[in-house]
Amino acid sequence: GENVEQHPSTLSVQEGDSAVIKCTYSDSASNYFPWYKQELGKGPQLIIDIRSNVGEKKDQRIAVTLNKTAKHFSLHITETQPEDSAVYFCAASGAGSARQLTFGSGTQLTVLP
Amino acid sequence: EADIYQTPRYLVIGTGKKITLECSQTMGHDKMYWYQQDPGMELHLIHYSYGVNSTEKGDLSSESTVSRIRTEHFPLTLESARPSHTSQYLCASSELAGDGTGELFFGEGSRLTVL
């Protein structure tokens, strides 16, 4: 099955700086890569996703890049703000009829004022 | 705001008790999921359903059971709770997309503590 590795597990940045979170996946058949943000006391929420026919996607301060050859994808947050502090999860869709999402282990991002 | 609700939000019970965690969604989604989230943050899929009368086990083995009698409800039951069941349980739903894509809408979670 699919295996997704996510790094780093914790990340602290100064407000206004950029943050980058990286993930690798194992199944070359995976074709959907979402990112979820989980704030304290809440469930995860989709913030951006990318499909395998696209190399990069941007939405305001958030961007995701995908390298299918290397089987890795990254989340980039620019001009970080305190409200960006949360746990971020990457995920990849697995192969087979079930096609469940496999999540990475999460990154605790802290934006320091 | 996602229209998916979990109750109770917090539950503290003694060993051996039977508990049911409720999950309801008003979006008409066919697919529903239960994830277990440990203190280390990782999300583990324990059950999912494609629709009414469909239930499947996820990647992480769990002693809990689920049922899907109605589209909008996907309750999770533990017949005899143990301290090892202490965790946060997250319910989610999505539209049934054939290619495996589709946004997951999560509830706010049920935090279970078994003494």
PDB file of C-alpha atoms in Angstrom:
ATOM      1  CA  GLY A   1       0.000   0.000   0.000  1.00  0.00           C
ATOM      2  CA  GLU A   2       0.865   3.671  -0.050  1.00  0.00           C
ATOM      3  CA  ASN A   3       3.388   5.078   2.421  1.00  0.00           C
ATOM      4  CA  VAL A   4       3.660   8.824   2.999  1.00  0.00           C
ATOM      5  CA  GLU A   5       6.533  10.386   4.922  1.00  0.00           C
ATOM      6  CA  GLN A   6       6.352  13.979   6.122  1.00  0.00           C
ATOM      7  CA  HIS A   7       9.106  16.288   7.394  1.00  0.00           C
ATOM      8  CA  PRO A   8       9.727  18.106   9.598  1.00  0.00           C
ATOM      9  CA  SER A   9       7.533  17.044  12.514  1.00  0.00           C
ATOM     10  CA  THR A  10       7.842  20.497  14.101  1.00  0.00           C
ATOM     11  CA  LEU A  11       8.658  23.816  12.489  1.00  0.00           C
ATOM     12  CA  SER A  12       9.002  27.262  14.057  1.00  0.00           C
ATOM     13  CA  VAL A  13       9.295  30.396  11.925  1.00  0.00           C
ATOM     14  CA  GLN A  14       9.213  34.105  12.574  1.00  0.00           C
ATOM     15  CA  GLU A  15       6.112  35.951  11.489  1.00  0.00           C
ATOM     16  CA  GLY A  16       6.541  37.090   7.898  1.00  0.00           C
ATOM     17  CA  ASP A  17       9.002  34.332   7.004  1.00  0.00           C
ATOM     18  CA  SER A  18       8.224  31.391   4.724  1.00  0.00           C
ATOM     19  CA  ALA A  19       7.537  27.831   5.818  1.00  0.00           C
ATOM     20  CA  VAL A  20       8.096  24.688   3.769  1.00  0.00           C
ATOM     21  CA  ILE A  21       6.823  21.210   4.582  1.00  0.00           C
ATOM     22  CA  LYS A  22       7.901  18.233   2.500  1.00  0.00           C
ATOM     23  CA  CYS A  23       6.342  14.848   1.833  1.00  0.00           C
ATOM     24  CA  THR A  24       7.372  11.772  -0.106  1.00  0.00           C
ATOM     25  CA  TYR A  25       5.129   8.950  -1.269  1.00  0.00           C
ATOM     26  CA  SER A  26       5.809   5.410  -2.390  1.00  0.00           C
ATOM     27  CA  ASP A  27       3.051   4.452  -4.844  1.00  0.00           C
ATOM     28  CA  SER A  28       3.735   5.768  -8.333  1.00  0.00           C
ATOM     29  CA  ALA A  29       0.039   5.223  -9.175  1.00  0.00           C
ATOM     30  CA  SER A  30      -1.057   7.895  -6.665  1.00  0.00           C
ATOM     31  CA  ASN A  31      -2.515  10.886  -8.461  1.00  0.00           C
ATOM     32  CA  TYR A  32      -4.105  13.126  -5.830  1.00  0.00           C
ATOM     33  CA  PHE A  33      -2.221  15.028  -3.130  1.00  0.00           C
ATOM     34  CA  PRO A  34      -4.199  17.178  -0.682  1.00  0.00           C
ATOM     35  CA  TRP A  35      -2.981  19.195   2.285  1.00  0.00           C
ATOM     36  CA  TYR A  36      -5.032  19.573   5.445  1.00  0.00           C
ATOM     37  CA  LYS A  37      -4.707  22.058   8.287  1.00  0.00           C
ATOM     38  CA  GLN A  38      -5.807  21.131  11.798  1.00  0.00           C
ATOM     39  CA  GLU A  39      -6.272  23.901  14.328  1.00  0.00           C
ATOM     40  CA  LEU A  40      -6.360  23.167  18.033  1.00  0.00           C
ATOM     41  CA  GLY A  41      -9.589  21.460  19.067  1.00  0.00           C
ATOM     42  CA  LYS A  42     -10.863  21.084  15.512  1.00  0.00           C
ATOM     43  CA  GLY A  43     -10.840  18.505  12.755  1.00  0.00           C
ATOM     44  CA  PRO A  44      -8.512  18.823   9.769  1.00  0.00           C
ATOM     45  CA  GLN A  45      -9.629  21.063   6.922  1.00  0.00           C
ATOM     46  CA  LEU A  46      -8.539  20.952   3.287  1.00  0.00           C
ATOM     47  CA  ILE A  47      -6.443  23.972   2.340  1.00  0.00           C
ATOM     48  CA  ILE A  48      -5.091  23.039  -1.068  1.00  0.00           C
ATOM     49  CA  ASP A  49      -4.722  19.999  -3.302  1.00  0.00           C
ATOM     50  CA  ILE A  50      -2.895  19.051  -6.466  1.00  0.00           C
ATOM     51  CA  ARG A  51      -3.388  16.373  -9.052  1.00  0.00           C
ATOM     52  CA  SER A  52      -0.624  14.532 -10.835  1.00  0.00           C
ATOM     53  CA  ASN A  53      -1.140  16.311 -14.143  1.00  0.00           C
ATOM     54  CA  VAL A  54      -0.136  19.604 -12.522  1.00  0.00           C
ATOM     55  CA  GLY A  55       3.329  20.533 -11.222  1.00  0.00           C
ATOM     56  CA  GLU A  56       2.420  23.523  -9.105  1.00  0.00           C
ATOM     57  CA  LYS A  57      -0.668  25.176  -7.717  1.00  0.00           C
ATOM     58  CA  LYS A  58      -0.998  28.424  -5.816  1.00  0.00           C
ATOM     59  CA  ASP A  59      -3.734  29.977  -3.716  1.00  0.00           C
ATOM     60  CA  GLN A  60      -2.811  33.350  -2.236  1.00  0.00           C
ATOM     61  CA  ARG A  61      -0.014  32.697   0.313  1.00  0.00           C
ATOM     62  CA  ILE A  62      -0.127  28.940  -0.079  1.00  0.00           C
ATOM     63  CA  ALA A  63       1.456  26.908  -2.867  1.00  0.00           C
ATOM     64  CA  VAL A  64       2.015  23.218  -3.463  1.00  0.00           C
ATOM     65  CA  THR A  65       4.594  21.687  -5.798  1.00  0.00           C
ATOM     66  CA  LEU A  66       4.683  18.135  -7.092  1.00  0.00           C
ATOM     67  CA  ASN A  67       7.591  16.176  -8.533  1.00  0.00           C
ATOM     68  CA  LYS A  68       6.187  12.891  -9.826  1.00  0.00           C
ATOM     69  CA  THR A  69       9.559  11.569 -10.922  1.00  0.00           C
ATOM     70  CA  ALA A  70      10.997  11.924  -7.443  1.00  0.00           C
ATOM     71  CA  LYS A  71       7.651  11.142  -5.799  1.00  0.00           C
ATOM     72  CA  HIS A  72       7.648  14.118  -3.514  1.00  0.00           C
ATOM     73  CA  PHE A  73       5.456  17.147  -2.971  1.00  0.00           C
ATOM     74  CA  SER A  74       5.781  20.215  -0.805  1.00  0.00           C
ATOM     75  CA  LEU A  75       3.652  22.888   0.853  1.00  0.00           C
ATOM     76  CA  HIS A  76       4.942  26.452   0.816  1.00  0.00           C
ATOM     77  CA  ILE A  77       3.450  29.164   3.000  1.00  0.00           C
ATOM     78  CA  THR A  78       4.739  32.685   2.417  1.00  0.00           C
ATOM     79  CA  GLU A  79       4.414  35.737   4.674  1.00  0.00           C
ATOM     80  CA  THR A  80       3.418  33.564   7.605  1.00  0.00           C
ATOM     81  CA  GLN A  81       0.991  34.924  10.179  1.00  0.00           C
ATOM     82  CA  PRO A  82       0.161  33.762  13.718  1.00  0.00           C
ATOM     83  CA  GLU A  83      -3.093  32.234  12.475  1.00  0.00           C
ATOM     84  CA  ASP A  84      -1.039  29.887  10.299  1.00  0.00           C
ATOM     85  CA  SER A  85       0.042  28.094  13.492  1.00  0.00           C
ATOM     86  CA  ALA A  86      -1.522  24.630  13.319  1.00  0.00           C
ATOM     87  CA  VAL A  87      -0.786  21.014  12.436  1.00  0.00           C
ATOM     88  CA  TYR A  88      -0.459  20.377   8.708  1.00  0.00           C
ATOM     89  CA  PHE A  89      -0.988  16.988   7.081  1.00  0.00           C
ATOM     90  CA  CYS A  90      -0.068  15.915   3.591  1.00  0.00           C
ATOM     91  CA  ALA A  91      -1.831  12.950   1.999  1.00  0.00           C
ATOM     92  CA  ALA A  92      -1.741  10.828  -1.130  1.00  0.00           C
ATOM     93  CA  SER A  93      -4.383   8.684  -2.740  1.00  0.00           C
ATOM     94  CA  GLY A  94      -3.500   5.019  -2.831  1.00  0.00           C
ATOM     95  CA  ALA A  95      -3.893   2.613  -5.713  1.00  0.00           C
ATOM     96  CA  GLY A  96      -6.564  -0.024  -6.068  1.00  0.00           C
ATOM     97  CA  SER A  97     -10.335   0.057  -6.009  1.00  0.00           C
ATOM     98  CA  ALA A  98     -10.547   1.440  -2.488  1.00  0.00           C
ATOM     99  CA  ARG A  99      -8.315   4.443  -3.258  1.00  0.00           C
ATOM    100  CA  GLN A 100      -8.134   5.651   0.311  1.00  0.00           C
ATOM    101  CA  LEU A 101      -6.092   8.637   1.344  1.00  0.00           C
ATOM    102  CA  THR A 102      -2.909   7.902   3.260  1.00  0.00           C
ATOM    103  CA  PHE A 103      -1.881  10.748   5.549  1.00  0.00           C
ATOM    104  CA  GLY A 104       1.584  11.839   6.540  1.00  0.00           C
ATOM    105  CA  SER A 105       2.479  12.043  10.219  1.00  0.00           C
ATOM    106  CA  GLY A 106       1.824  15.777  10.512  1.00  0.00           C
ATOM    107  CA  THR A 107       3.888  18.933  11.037  1.00  0.00           C
ATOM    108  CA  GLN A 108       3.288  21.247  13.985  1.00  0.00           C
ATOM    109  CA  LEU A 109       3.908  24.745  12.605  1.00  0.00           C
ATOM    110  CA  THR A 110       4.410  27.572  15.075  1.00  0.00           C
ATOM    111  CA  VAL A 111       4.613  31.148  13.826  1.00  0.00           C
ATOM    112  CA  LEU A 112       6.418  33.297  16.354  1.00  0.00           C
ATOM    113  CA  PRO A 113       5.393  36.963  16.657  1.00  0.00           C
TER     114      PRO A 113
ATOM    115  CA  GLU B   1     -18.413  25.420   7.731  1.00  0.00           C
ATOM    116  CA  ALA B   2     -18.709  21.665   7.294  1.00  0.00           C
ATOM    117  CA  ASP B   3     -22.053  20.172   8.262  1.00  0.00           C
ATOM    118  CA  ILE B   4     -20.711  17.173  10.112  1.00  0.00           C
ATOM    119  CA  TYR B   5     -21.248  16.745  13.820  1.00  0.00           C
ATOM    120  CA  GLN B   6     -19.791  14.477  16.448  1.00  0.00           C
ATOM    121  CA  THR B   7     -21.078  13.779  19.937  1.00  0.00           C
ATOM    122  CA  PRO B   8     -19.935  13.660  22.606  1.00  0.00           C
ATOM    123  CA  ARG B   9     -16.952  15.986  22.230  1.00  0.00           C
ATOM    124  CA  TYR B  10     -15.428  14.648  25.429  1.00  0.00           C
ATOM    125  CA  LEU B  11     -16.122  11.405  27.269  1.00  0.00           C
ATOM    126  CA  VAL B  12     -14.485   9.965  30.394  1.00  0.00           C
ATOM    127  CA  ILE B  13     -15.611   6.467  31.323  1.00  0.00           C
ATOM    128  CA  GLY B  14     -14.487   3.455  33.302  1.00  0.00           C
ATOM    129  CA  THR B  15     -13.053   0.239  31.936  1.00  0.00           C
ATOM    130  CA  GLY B  16     -15.591  -2.266  30.654  1.00  0.00           C
ATOM    131  CA  LYS B  17     -18.280   0.241  29.720  1.00  0.00           C
ATOM    132  CA  LYS B  18     -19.974   0.206  26.343  1.00  0.00           C
ATOM    133  CA  ILE B  19     -19.755   3.469  24.453  1.00  0.00           C
ATOM    134  CA  THR B  20     -21.106   4.818  21.190  1.00  0.00           C
ATOM    135  CA  LEU B  21     -19.641   7.816  19.419  1.00  0.00           C
ATOM    136  CA  GLU B  22     -22.159   9.531  17.185  1.00  0.00           C
ATOM    137  CA  CYS B  23     -21.422  11.100  13.800  1.00  0.00           C
ATOM    138  CA  SER B  24     -23.960  12.844  11.582  1.00  0.00           C
ATOM    139  CA  GLN B  25     -23.615  14.764   8.332  1.00  0.00           C
ATOM    140  CA  THR B  26     -26.208  16.789   6.446  1.00  0.00           C
ATOM    141  CA  MET B  27     -24.357  17.031   3.136  1.00  0.00           C
ATOM    142  CA  GLY B  28     -25.783  13.840   1.650  1.00  0.00           C
ATOM    143  CA  HIS B  29     -22.312  12.350   1.270  1.00  0.00           C
ATOM    144  CA  ASP B  30     -22.127   8.668   0.460  1.00  0.00           C
ATOM    145  CA  LYS B  31     -18.692   8.013   1.894  1.00  0.00           C
ATOM    146  CA  MET B  32     -17.947   8.280   5.604  1.00  0.00           C
ATOM    147  CA  TYR B  33     -14.862   7.513   7.674  1.00  0.00           C
ATOM    148  CA  TRP B  34     -13.604   7.105  11.211  1.00  0.00           C
ATOM    149  CA  TYR B  35     -10.037   8.062  12.009  1.00  0.00           C
ATOM    150  CA  GLN B  36      -8.170   7.544  15.275  1.00  0.00           C
ATOM    151  CA  GLN B  37      -5.726  10.288  16.117  1.00  0.00           C
ATOM    152  CA  ASP B  38      -3.077   9.499  18.704  1.00  0.00           C
ATOM    153  CA  PRO B  39      -1.234  12.086  20.812  1.00  0.00           C
ATOM    154  CA  GLY B  40       1.569  12.047  18.258  1.00  0.00           C
ATOM    155  CA  MET B  41      -0.882  13.605  15.786  1.00  0.00           C
ATOM    156  CA  GLU B  42      -0.970  10.771  13.255  1.00  0.00           C
ATOM    157  CA  LEU B  43      -4.315   9.978  11.630  1.00  0.00           C
ATOM    158  CA  HIS B  44      -5.151   6.282  11.310  1.00  0.00           C
ATOM    159  CA  LEU B  45      -8.149   5.104   9.282  1.00  0.00           C
ATOM    160  CA  ILE B  46     -10.089   2.528  11.310  1.00  0.00           C
ATOM    161  CA  HIS B  47     -13.411   2.264   9.444  1.00  0.00           C
ATOM    162  CA  TYR B  48     -15.088   3.567   6.313  1.00  0.00           C
ATOM    163  CA  SER B  49     -18.348   3.182   4.444  1.00  0.00           C
ATOM    164  CA  TYR B  50     -19.344   3.667   0.818  1.00  0.00           C
ATOM    165  CA  GLY B  51     -23.016   4.070   1.676  1.00  0.00           C
ATOM    166  CA  VAL B  52     -25.951   2.492   3.475  1.00  0.00           C
ATOM    167  CA  ASN B  53     -25.249  -1.074   4.644  1.00  0.00           C
ATOM    168  CA  SER B  54     -21.594  -0.777   3.583  1.00  0.00           C
ATOM    169  CA  THR B  55     -18.809  -0.915   6.186  1.00  0.00           C
ATOM    170  CA  GLU B  56     -15.129  -1.704   5.730  1.00  0.00           C
ATOM    171  CA  LYS B  57     -12.152  -1.915   8.061  1.00  0.00           C
ATOM    172  CA  GLY B  58      -9.368   0.571   7.603  1.00  0.00           C
ATOM    173  CA  ASP B  59      -5.612   0.310   7.809  1.00  0.00           C
ATOM    174  CA  LEU B  60      -5.427   0.273  11.612  1.00  0.00           C
ATOM    175  CA  SER B  61      -6.969  -2.684  13.382  1.00  0.00           C
ATOM    176  CA  SER B  62      -9.599  -1.589  15.877  1.00  0.00           C
ATOM    177  CA  GLU B  63     -11.848  -3.376  18.343  1.00  0.00           C
ATOM    178  CA  SER B  64     -14.593  -0.881  17.577  1.00  0.00           C
ATOM    179  CA  THR B  65     -17.492  -1.579  15.242  1.00  0.00           C
ATOM    180  CA  VAL B  66     -19.536   0.712  13.009  1.00  0.00           C
ATOM    181  CA  SER B  67     -22.911   0.657  11.318  1.00  0.00           C
ATOM    182  CA  ARG B  68     -24.458   2.576   8.418  1.00  0.00           C
ATOM    183  CA  ILE B  69     -28.216   2.207   8.499  1.00  0.00           C
ATOM    184  CA  ARG B  70     -28.860   5.740   7.297  1.00  0.00           C
ATOM    185  CA  THR B  71     -26.826   7.859   4.892  1.00  0.00           C
ATOM    186  CA  GLU B  72     -26.371  10.654   7.400  1.00  0.00           C
ATOM    187  CA  HIS B  73     -25.338   8.560  10.446  1.00  0.00           C
ATOM    188  CA  PHE B  74     -22.172   6.562  11.032  1.00  0.00           C
ATOM    189  CA  PRO B  75     -21.886   5.644  14.718  1.00  0.00           C
ATOM    190  CA  LEU B  76     -18.869   3.913  16.232  1.00  0.00           C
ATOM    191  CA  THR B  77     -19.284   1.493  19.128  1.00  0.00           C
ATOM    192  CA  LEU B  78     -16.891  -0.022  21.643  1.00  0.00           C
ATOM    193  CA  GLU B  79     -18.536  -2.927  23.478  1.00  0.00           C
ATOM    194  CA  SER B  80     -16.074  -2.935  26.373  1.00  0.00           C
ATOM    195  CA  ALA B  81     -13.812   0.075  26.650  1.00  0.00           C
ATOM    196  CA  ARG B  82     -10.222  -0.284  27.857  1.00  0.00           C
ATOM    197  CA  PRO B  83      -7.524   2.270  28.694  1.00  0.00           C
ATOM    198  CA  SER B  84      -5.813   1.402  25.385  1.00  0.00           C
ATOM    199  CA  HIS B  85      -8.865   2.882  23.610  1.00  0.00           C
ATOM    200  CA  THR B  86      -8.086   6.325  25.015  1.00  0.00           C
ATOM    201  CA  SER B  87      -7.677   8.553  21.962  1.00  0.00           C
ATOM    202  CA  GLN B  88      -9.305  11.170  19.777  1.00  0.00           C
ATOM    203  CA  TYR B  89     -11.756   9.818  17.211  1.00  0.00           C
ATOM    204  CA  LEU B  90     -12.459  11.884  14.099  1.00  0.00           C
ATOM    205  CA  CYS B  91     -15.371  11.308  11.764  1.00  0.00           C
ATOM    206  CA  ALA B  92     -15.290  12.511   8.159  1.00  0.00           C
ATOM    207  CA  SER B  93     -17.381  12.368   5.019  1.00  0.00           C
ATOM    208  CA  SER B  94     -16.869  12.946   1.311  1.00  0.00           C
ATOM    209  CA  GLU B  95     -18.635  12.651  -1.984  1.00  0.00           C
ATOM    210  CA  LEU B  96     -18.007   9.309  -3.653  1.00  0.00           C
ATOM    211  CA  ALA B  97     -15.567  10.239  -6.417  1.00  0.00           C
ATOM    212  CA  GLY B  98     -14.618   7.282  -8.591  1.00  0.00           C
ATOM    213  CA  ASP B  99     -11.005   8.335  -8.959  1.00  0.00           C
ATOM    214  CA  GLY B 100     -10.416   8.483  -5.202  1.00  0.00           C
ATOM    215  CA  THR B 101     -10.276  12.256  -5.018  1.00  0.00           C
ATOM    216  CA  GLY B 102     -12.663  14.499  -3.186  1.00  0.00           C
ATOM    217  CA  GLU B 103     -12.449  16.681  -0.129  1.00  0.00           C
ATOM    218  CA  LEU B 104     -12.825  15.090   3.279  1.00  0.00           C
ATOM    219  CA  PHE B 105     -15.006  17.069   5.673  1.00  0.00           C
ATOM    220  CA  PHE B 106     -14.071  16.332   9.276  1.00  0.00           C
ATOM    221  CA  GLY B 107     -16.039  16.714  12.456  1.00  0.00           C
ATOM    222  CA  GLU B 108     -14.429  18.319  15.491  1.00  0.00           C
ATOM    223  CA  GLY B 109     -13.662  14.969  17.077  1.00  0.00           C
ATOM    224  CA  SER B 110     -14.619  12.965  20.148  1.00  0.00           C
ATOM    225  CA  ARG B 111     -11.937  12.723  22.787  1.00  0.00           C
ATOM    226  CA  LEU B 112     -12.334   9.479  24.712  1.00  0.00           C
ATOM    227  CA  THR B 113     -10.590   8.756  28.006  1.00  0.00           C
ATOM    228  CA  VAL B 114     -10.965   5.320  29.548  1.00  0.00           C
ATOM    229  CA  LEU B 115      -9.895   5.059  33.175  1.00  0.00           C
TER     230      LEU B 115
END
